[in-house]
CSV table of C-alpha atoms in Angstrom, one decimal:
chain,number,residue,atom,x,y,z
I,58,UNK,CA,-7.5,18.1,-8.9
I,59,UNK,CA,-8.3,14.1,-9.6
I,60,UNK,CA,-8.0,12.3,-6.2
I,61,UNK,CA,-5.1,10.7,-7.8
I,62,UNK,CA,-3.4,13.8,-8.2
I,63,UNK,CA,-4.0,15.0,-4.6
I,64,UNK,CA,-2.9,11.4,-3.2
I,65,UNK,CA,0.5,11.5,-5.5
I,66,UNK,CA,0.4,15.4,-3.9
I,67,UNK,CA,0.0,14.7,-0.5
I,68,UNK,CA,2.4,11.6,-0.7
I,69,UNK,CA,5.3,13.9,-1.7
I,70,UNK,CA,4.8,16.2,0.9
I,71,UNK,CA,4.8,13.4,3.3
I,72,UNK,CA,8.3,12.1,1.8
I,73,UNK,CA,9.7,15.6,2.0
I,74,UNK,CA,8.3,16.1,5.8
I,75,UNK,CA,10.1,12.6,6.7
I,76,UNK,CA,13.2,13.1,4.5
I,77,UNK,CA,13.6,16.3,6.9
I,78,UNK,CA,13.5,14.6,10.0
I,79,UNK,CA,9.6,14.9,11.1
I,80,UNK,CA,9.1,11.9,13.1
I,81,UNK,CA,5.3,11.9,12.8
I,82,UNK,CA,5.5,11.9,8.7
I,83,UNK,CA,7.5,9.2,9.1
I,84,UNK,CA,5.2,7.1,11.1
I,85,UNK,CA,2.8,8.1,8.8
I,86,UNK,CA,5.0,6.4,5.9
I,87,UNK,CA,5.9,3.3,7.9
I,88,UNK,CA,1.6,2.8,8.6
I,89,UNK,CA,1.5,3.5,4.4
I,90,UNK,CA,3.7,0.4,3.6
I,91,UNK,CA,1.7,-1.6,6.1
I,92,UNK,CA,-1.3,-1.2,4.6
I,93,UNK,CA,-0.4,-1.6,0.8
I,94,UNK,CA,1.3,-4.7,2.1
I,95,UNK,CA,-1.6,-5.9,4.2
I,96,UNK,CA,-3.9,-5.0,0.6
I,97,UNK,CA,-1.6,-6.6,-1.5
I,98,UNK,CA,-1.6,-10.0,0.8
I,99,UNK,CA,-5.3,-10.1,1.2
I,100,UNK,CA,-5.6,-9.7,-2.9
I,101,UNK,CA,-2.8,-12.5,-3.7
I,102,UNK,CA,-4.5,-14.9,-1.4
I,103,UNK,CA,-7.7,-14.2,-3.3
I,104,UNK,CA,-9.6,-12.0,-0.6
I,105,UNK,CA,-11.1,-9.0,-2.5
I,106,UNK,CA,-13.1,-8.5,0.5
I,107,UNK,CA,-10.9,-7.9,3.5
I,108,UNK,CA,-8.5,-6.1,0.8
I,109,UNK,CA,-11.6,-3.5,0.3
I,110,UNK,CA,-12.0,-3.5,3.9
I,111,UNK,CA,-8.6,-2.9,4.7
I,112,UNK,CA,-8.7,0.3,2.2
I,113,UNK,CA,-12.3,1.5,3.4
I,114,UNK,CA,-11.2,1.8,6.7
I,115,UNK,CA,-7.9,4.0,6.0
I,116,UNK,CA,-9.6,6.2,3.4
I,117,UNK,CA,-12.4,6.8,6.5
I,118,UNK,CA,-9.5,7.5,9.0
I,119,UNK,CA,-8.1,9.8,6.4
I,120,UNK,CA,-11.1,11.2,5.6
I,121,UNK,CA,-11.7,11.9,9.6
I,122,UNK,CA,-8.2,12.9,9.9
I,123,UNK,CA,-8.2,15.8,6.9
I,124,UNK,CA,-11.8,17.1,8.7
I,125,UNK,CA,-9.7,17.4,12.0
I,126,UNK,CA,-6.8,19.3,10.8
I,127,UNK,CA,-8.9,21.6,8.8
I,128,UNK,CA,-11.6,22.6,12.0
């Protein structure tokens, strides 16, 4: 499965999860639209550089955070 595929896969689970009532998934959605807005400020005011940042650093989280849950 394409990254894509397992982000667009993982992304409706969340939605499901919070749609249901899990508060956690939620929070998890509400740190989501932070960072694509934080992302999508950084790149209209020209600054390719923190944007990347900003998305390094939350695919490493995730990253951490998917080796966590499965240990």
């Amino acid at each position: 499965m394409s990254r894509q595929a397992e982000f667009y896969r993982a992304l409706d689970i969340l939605c499901h999860r919070a749609s249901a009532g899990d508060k956690h998934a939620e929070a998890v959605l509400d740190d989501l639209v932070t960072l694509a807005k934080n992302v999508s400020y950084a790149l209209q005011a020209g600054d390719e550089a923190h944007a990347a940042e900003l998305l390094t650093d939350a695919t490493a989280r995730a990253m951490l955070r998917s080796a966590l849950d499965s240990g």
